[in-house]
mmCIF file with all atom_site columns, C-alpha atoms in Angstrom:
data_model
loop_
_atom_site.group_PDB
_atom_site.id
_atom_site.type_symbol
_atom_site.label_atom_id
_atom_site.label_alt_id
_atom_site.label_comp_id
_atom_site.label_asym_id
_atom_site.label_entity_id
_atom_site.label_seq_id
_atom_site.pdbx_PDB_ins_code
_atom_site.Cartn_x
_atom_site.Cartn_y
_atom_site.Cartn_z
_atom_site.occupancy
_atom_site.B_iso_or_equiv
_atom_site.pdbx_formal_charge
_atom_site.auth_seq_id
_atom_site.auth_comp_id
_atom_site.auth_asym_id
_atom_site.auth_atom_id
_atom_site.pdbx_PDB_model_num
ATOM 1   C CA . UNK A 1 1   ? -8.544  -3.879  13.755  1.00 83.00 ? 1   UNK A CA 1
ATOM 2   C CA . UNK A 1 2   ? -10.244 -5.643  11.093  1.00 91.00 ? 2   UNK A CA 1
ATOM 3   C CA . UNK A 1 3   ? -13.393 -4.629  9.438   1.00 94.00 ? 3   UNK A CA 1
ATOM 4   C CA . UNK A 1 4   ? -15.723 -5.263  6.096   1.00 96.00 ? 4   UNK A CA 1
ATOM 5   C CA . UNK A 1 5   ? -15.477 -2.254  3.826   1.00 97.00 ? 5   UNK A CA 1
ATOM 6   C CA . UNK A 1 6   ? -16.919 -0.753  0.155   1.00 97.00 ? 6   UNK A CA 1
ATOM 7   C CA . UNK A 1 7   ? -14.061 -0.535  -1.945  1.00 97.00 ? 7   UNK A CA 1
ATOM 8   C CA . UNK A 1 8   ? -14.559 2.485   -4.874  1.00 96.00 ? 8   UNK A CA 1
ATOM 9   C CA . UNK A 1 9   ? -11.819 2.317   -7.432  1.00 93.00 ? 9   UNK A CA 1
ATOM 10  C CA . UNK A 1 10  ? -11.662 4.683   -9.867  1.00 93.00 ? 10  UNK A CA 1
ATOM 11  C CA . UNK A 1 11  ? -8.804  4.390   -12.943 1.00 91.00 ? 11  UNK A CA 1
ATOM 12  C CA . UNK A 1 12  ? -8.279  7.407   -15.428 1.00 93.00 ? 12  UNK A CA 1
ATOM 13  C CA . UNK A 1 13  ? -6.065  7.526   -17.700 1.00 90.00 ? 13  UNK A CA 1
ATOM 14  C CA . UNK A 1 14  ? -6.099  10.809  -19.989 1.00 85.00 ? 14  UNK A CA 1
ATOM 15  C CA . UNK A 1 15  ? -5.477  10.597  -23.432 1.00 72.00 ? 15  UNK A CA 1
ATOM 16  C CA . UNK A 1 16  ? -7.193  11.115  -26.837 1.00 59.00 ? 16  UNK A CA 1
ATOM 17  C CA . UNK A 1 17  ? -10.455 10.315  -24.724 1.00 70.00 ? 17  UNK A CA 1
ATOM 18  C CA . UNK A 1 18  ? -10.409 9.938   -21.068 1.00 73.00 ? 18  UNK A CA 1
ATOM 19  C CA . UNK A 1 19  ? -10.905 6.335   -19.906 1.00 84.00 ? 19  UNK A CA 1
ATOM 20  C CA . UNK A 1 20  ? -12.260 6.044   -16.953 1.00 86.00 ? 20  UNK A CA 1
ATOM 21  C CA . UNK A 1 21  ? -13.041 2.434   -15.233 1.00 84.00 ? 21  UNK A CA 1
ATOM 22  C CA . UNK A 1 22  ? -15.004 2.858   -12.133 1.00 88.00 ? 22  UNK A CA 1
ATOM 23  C CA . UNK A 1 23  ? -14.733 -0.753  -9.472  1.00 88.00 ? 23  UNK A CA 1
ATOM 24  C CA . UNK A 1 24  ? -16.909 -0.596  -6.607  1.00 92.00 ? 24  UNK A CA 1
ATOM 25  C CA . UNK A 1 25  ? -16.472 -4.204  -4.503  1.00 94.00 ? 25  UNK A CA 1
ATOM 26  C CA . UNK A 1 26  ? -16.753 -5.815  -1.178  1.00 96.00 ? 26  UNK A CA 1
ATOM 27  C CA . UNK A 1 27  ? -13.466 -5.925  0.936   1.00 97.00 ? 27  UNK A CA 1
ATOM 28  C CA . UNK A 1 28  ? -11.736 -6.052  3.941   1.00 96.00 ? 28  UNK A CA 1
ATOM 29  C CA . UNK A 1 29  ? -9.787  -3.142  5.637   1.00 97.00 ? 29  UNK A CA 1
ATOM 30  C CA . UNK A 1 30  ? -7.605  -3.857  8.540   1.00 96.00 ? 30  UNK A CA 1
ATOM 31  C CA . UNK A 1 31  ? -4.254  -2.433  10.414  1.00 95.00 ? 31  UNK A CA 1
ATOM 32  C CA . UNK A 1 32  ? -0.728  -4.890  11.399  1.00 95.00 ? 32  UNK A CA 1
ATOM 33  C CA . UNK A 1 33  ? 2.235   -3.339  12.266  1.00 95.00 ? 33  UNK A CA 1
ATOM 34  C CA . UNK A 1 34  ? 0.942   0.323   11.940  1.00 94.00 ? 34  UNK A CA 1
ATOM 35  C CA . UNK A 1 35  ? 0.017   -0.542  8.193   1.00 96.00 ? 35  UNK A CA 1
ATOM 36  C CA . UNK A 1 36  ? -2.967  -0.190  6.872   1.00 97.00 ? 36  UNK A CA 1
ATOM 37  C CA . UNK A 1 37  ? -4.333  -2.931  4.370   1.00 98.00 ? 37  UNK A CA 1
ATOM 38  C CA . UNK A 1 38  ? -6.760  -2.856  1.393   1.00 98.00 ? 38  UNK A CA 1
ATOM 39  C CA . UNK A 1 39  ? -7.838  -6.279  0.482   1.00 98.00 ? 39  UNK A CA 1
ATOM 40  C CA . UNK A 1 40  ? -10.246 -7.083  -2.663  1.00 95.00 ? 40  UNK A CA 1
ATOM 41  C CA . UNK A 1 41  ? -11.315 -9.383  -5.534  1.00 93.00 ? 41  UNK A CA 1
ATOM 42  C CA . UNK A 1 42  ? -11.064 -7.728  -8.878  1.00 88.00 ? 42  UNK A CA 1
ATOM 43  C CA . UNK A 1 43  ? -13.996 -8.555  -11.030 1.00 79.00 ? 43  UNK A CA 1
ATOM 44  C CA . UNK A 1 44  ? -14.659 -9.042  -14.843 1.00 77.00 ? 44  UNK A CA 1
ATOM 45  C CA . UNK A 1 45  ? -15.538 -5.212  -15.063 1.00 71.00 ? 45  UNK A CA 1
ATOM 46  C CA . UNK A 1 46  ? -11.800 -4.704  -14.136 1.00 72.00 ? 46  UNK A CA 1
ATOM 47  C CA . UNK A 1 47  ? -10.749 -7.596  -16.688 1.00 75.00 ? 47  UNK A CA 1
ATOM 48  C CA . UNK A 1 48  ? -8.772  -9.204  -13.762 1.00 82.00 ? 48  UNK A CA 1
ATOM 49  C CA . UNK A 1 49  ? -11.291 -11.649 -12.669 1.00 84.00 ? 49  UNK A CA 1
ATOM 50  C CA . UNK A 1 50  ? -9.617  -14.020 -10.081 1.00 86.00 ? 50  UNK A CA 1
ATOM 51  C CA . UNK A 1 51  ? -7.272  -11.444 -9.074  1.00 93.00 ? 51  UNK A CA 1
ATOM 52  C CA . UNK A 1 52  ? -6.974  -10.240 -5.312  1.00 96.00 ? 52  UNK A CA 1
ATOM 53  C CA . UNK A 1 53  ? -5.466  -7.139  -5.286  1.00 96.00 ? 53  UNK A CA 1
ATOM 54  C CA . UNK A 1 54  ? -3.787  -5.743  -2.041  1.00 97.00 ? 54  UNK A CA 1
ATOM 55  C CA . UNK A 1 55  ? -3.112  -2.295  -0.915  1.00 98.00 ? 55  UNK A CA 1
ATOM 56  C CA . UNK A 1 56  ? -0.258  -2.055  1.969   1.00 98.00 ? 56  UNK A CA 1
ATOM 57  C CA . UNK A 1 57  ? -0.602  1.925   3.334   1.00 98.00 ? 57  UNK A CA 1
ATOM 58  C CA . UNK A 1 58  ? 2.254   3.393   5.277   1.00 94.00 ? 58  UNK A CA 1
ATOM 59  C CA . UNK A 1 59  ? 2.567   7.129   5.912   1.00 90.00 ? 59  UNK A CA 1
ATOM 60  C CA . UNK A 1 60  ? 2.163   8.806   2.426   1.00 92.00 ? 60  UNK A CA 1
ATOM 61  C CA . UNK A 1 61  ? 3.096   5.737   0.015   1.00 95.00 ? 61  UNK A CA 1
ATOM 62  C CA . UNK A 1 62  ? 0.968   2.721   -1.079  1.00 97.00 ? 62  UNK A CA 1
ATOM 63  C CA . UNK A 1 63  ? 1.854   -0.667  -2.552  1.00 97.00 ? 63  UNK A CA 1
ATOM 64  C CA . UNK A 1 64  ? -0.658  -2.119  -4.818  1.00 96.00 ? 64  UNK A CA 1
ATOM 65  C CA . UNK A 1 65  ? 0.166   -5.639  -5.277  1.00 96.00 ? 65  UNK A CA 1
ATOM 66  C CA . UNK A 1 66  ? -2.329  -8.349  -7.642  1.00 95.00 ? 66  UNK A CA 1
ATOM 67  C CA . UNK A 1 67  ? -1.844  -11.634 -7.409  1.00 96.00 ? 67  UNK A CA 1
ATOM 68  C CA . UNK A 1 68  ? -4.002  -14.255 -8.878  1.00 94.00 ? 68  UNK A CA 1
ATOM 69  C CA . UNK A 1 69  ? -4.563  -14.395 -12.617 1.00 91.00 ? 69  UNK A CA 1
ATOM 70  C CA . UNK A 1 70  ? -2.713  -11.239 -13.042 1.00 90.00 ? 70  UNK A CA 1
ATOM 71  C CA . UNK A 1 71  ? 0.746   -10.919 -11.032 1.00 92.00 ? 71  UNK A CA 1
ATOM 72  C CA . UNK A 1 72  ? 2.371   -7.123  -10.474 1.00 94.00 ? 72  UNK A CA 1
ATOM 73  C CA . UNK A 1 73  ? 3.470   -5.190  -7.986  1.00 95.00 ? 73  UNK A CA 1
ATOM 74  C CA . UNK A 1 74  ? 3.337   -1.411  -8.392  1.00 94.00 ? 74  UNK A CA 1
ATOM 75  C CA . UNK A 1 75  ? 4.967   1.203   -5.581  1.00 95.00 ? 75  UNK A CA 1
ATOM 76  C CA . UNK A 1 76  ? 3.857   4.920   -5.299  1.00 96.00 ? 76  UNK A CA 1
ATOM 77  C CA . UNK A 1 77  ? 6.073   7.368   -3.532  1.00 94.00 ? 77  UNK A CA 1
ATOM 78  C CA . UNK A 1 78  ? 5.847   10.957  -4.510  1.00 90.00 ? 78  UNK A CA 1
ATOM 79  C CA . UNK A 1 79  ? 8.125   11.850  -6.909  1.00 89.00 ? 79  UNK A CA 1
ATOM 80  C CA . UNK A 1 80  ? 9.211   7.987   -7.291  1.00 89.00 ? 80  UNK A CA 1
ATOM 81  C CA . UNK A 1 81  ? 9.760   5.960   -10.236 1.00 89.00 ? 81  UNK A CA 1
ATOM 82  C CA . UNK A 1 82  ? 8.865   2.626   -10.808 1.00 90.00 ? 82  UNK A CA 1
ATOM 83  C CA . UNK A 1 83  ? 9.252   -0.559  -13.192 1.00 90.00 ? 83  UNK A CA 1
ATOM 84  C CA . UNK A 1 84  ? 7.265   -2.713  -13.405 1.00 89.00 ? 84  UNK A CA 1
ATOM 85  C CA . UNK A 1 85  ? 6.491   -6.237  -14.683 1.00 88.00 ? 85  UNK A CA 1
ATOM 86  C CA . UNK A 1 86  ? 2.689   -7.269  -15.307 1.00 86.00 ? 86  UNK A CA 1
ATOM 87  C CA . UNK A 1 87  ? 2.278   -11.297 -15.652 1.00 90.00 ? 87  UNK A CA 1
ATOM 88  C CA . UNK A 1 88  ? -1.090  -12.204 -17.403 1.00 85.00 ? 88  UNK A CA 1
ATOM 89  C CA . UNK A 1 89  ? -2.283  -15.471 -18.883 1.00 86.00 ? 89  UNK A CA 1
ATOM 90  C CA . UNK A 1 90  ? -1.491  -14.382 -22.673 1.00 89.00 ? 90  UNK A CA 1
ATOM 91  C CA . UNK A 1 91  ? 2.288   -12.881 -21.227 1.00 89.00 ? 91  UNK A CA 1
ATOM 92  C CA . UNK A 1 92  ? 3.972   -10.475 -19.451 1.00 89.00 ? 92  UNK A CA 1
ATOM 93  C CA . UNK A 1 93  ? 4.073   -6.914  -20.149 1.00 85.00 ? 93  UNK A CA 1
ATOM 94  C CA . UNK A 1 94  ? 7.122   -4.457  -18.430 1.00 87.00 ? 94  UNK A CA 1
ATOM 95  C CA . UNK A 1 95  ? 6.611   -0.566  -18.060 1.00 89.00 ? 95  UNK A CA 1
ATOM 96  C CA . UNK A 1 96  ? 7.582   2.237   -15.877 1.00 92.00 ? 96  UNK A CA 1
ATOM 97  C CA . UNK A 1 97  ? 5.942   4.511   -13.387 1.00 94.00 ? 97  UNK A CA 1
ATOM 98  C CA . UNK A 1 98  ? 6.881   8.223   -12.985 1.00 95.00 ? 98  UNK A CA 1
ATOM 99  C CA . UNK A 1 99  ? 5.289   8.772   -9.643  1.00 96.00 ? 99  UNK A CA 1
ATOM 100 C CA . UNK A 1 100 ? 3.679   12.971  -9.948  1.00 95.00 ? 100 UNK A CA 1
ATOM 101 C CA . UNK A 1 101 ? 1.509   12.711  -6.293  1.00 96.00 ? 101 UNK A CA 1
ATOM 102 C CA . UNK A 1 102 ? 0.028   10.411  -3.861  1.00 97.00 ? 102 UNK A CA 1
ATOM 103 C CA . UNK A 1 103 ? -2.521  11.709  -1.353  1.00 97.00 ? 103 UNK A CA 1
ATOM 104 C CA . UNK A 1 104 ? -2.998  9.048   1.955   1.00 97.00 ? 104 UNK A CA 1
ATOM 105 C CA . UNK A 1 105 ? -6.336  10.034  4.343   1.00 97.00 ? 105 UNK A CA 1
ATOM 106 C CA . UNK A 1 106 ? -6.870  6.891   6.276   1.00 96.00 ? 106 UNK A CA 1
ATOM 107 C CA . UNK A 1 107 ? -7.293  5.678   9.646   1.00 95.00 ? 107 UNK A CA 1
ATOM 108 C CA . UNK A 1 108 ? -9.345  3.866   11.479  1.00 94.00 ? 108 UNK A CA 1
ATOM 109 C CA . UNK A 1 109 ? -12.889 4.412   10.280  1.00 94.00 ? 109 UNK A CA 1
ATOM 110 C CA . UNK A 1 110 ? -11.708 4.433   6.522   1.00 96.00 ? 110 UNK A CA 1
ATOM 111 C CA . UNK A 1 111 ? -11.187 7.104   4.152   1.00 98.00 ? 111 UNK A CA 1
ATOM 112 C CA . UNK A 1 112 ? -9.145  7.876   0.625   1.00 98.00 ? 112 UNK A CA 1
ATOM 113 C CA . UNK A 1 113 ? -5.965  6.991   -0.406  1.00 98.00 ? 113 UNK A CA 1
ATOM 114 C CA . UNK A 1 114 ? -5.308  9.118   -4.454  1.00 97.00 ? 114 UNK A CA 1
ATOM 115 C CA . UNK A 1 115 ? -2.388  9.338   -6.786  1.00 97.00 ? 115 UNK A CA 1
ATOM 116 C CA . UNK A 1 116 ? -1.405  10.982  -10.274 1.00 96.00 ? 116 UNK A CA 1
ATOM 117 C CA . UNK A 1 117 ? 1.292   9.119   -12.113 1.00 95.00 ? 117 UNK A CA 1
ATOM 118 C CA . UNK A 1 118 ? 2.517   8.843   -15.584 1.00 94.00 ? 118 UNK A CA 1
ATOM 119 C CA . UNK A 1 119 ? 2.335   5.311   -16.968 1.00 91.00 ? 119 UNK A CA 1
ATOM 120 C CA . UNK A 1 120 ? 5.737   4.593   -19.678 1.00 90.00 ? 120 UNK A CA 1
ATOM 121 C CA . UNK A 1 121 ? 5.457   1.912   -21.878 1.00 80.00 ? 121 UNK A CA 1
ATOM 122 C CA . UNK A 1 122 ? 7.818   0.401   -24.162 1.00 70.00 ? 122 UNK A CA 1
ATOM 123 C CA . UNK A 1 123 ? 7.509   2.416   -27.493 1.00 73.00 ? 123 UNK A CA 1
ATOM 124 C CA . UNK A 1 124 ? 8.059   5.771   -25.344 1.00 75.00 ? 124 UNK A CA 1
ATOM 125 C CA . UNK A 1 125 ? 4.628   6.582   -24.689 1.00 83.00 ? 125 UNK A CA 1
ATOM 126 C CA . UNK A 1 126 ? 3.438   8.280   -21.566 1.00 88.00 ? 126 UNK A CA 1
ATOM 127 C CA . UNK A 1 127 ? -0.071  8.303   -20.721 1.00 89.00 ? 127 UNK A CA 1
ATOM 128 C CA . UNK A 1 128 ? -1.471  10.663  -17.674 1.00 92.00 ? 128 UNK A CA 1
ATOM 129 C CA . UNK A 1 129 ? -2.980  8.294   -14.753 1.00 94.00 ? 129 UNK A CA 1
ATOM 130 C CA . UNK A 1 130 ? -5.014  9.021   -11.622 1.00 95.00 ? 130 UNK A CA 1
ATOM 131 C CA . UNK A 1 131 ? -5.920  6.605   -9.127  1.00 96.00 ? 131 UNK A CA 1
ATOM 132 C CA . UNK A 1 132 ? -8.212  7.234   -6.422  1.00 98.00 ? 132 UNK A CA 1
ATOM 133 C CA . UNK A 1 133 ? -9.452  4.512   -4.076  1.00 98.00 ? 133 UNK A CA 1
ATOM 134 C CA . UNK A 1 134 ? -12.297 5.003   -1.855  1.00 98.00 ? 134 UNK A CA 1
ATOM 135 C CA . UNK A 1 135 ? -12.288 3.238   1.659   1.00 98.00 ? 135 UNK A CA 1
ATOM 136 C CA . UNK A 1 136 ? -15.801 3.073   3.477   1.00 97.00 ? 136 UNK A CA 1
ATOM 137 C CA . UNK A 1 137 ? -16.411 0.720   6.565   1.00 96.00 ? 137 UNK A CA 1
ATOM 138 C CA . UNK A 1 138 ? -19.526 -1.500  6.773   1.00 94.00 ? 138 UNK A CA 1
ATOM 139 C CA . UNK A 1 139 ? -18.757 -3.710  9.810   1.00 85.00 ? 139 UNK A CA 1
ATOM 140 C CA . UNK A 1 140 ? -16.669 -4.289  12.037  1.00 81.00 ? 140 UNK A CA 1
ATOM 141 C CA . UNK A 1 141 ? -14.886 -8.420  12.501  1.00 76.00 ? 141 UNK A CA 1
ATOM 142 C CA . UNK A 1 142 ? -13.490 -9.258  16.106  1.00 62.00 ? 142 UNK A CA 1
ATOM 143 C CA . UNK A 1 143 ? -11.340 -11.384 14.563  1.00 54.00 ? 143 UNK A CA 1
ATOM 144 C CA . UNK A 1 144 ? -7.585  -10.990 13.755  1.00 46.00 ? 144 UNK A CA 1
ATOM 145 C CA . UNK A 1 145 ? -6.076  -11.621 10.118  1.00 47.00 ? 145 UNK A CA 1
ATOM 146 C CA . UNK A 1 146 ? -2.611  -13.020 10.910  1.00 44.00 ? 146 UNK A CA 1
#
């Protein structure tokens, strides 16, 4: 299985004032090994131009891994914790992950994948995060991705 897809990401993090940043891109969506894969370009909206991000679904967990200009690798598993290390151009950056809830509704034909997370930086801070990634299919490729 691999088809084109509409990727919708949508980032909140709750704080003094909500931010919200809202991605909606071209990608591909496609199953190996009985894992499902999210594969897109970030864009300057995202402030990770020339970043391919990549979404590895099994069960009720995600990996989001970027590689590109910006390097990290982030794992959600209910009630998981994380660390971190986010490479960039101007440095890296190392945090935690308290993992709250992940939600997984794919399969074949698409669907949601959604999780709630506290994000711990260095100086002690927590700040409330929800990520919620939209999968919608727009064509199917005959082709395999090895």
């Amino acid at each position: 299985m691999n088809k084109k897809a509409i990727i919708s990401v949508i980032s909140k993090q709750k704080g003094y004032e909500d931010d919200i940043i809202e991605v909606v891109t071209p990608g591909k969506f496609y199953k190996k090994d009985g894992k499902y894969y999210v594969v897109y370009e970030e864009t300057e909206l995202s402030g990770m131009e020339g970043t391919t991000t990549i979404l590895k679904v099994e069960n009720d967990e995600f990996t989001l891994s970027r590689k590109g200009t910006i390097n990290s690798k982030m794992s959600f598993k209910k009630n998981g914790t994380d660390h971190i290390l986010y490479s960039t151009p101007q440095g890296s950056l190392s945090f935690s992950m308290d993992i709250i809830k992940v939600k997984v509704d794919l399969n074949d034909q698409g669907g949601n994948i959604y999780s709630n997370y506290n994000l711990n930086v260095a100086d002690g801070q927590s700040i409330s995060t929800e990520l919620n990634v939209n999968v919608k299919i727009i064509e199917d490729i005959n082709n395999s991705i090895n």
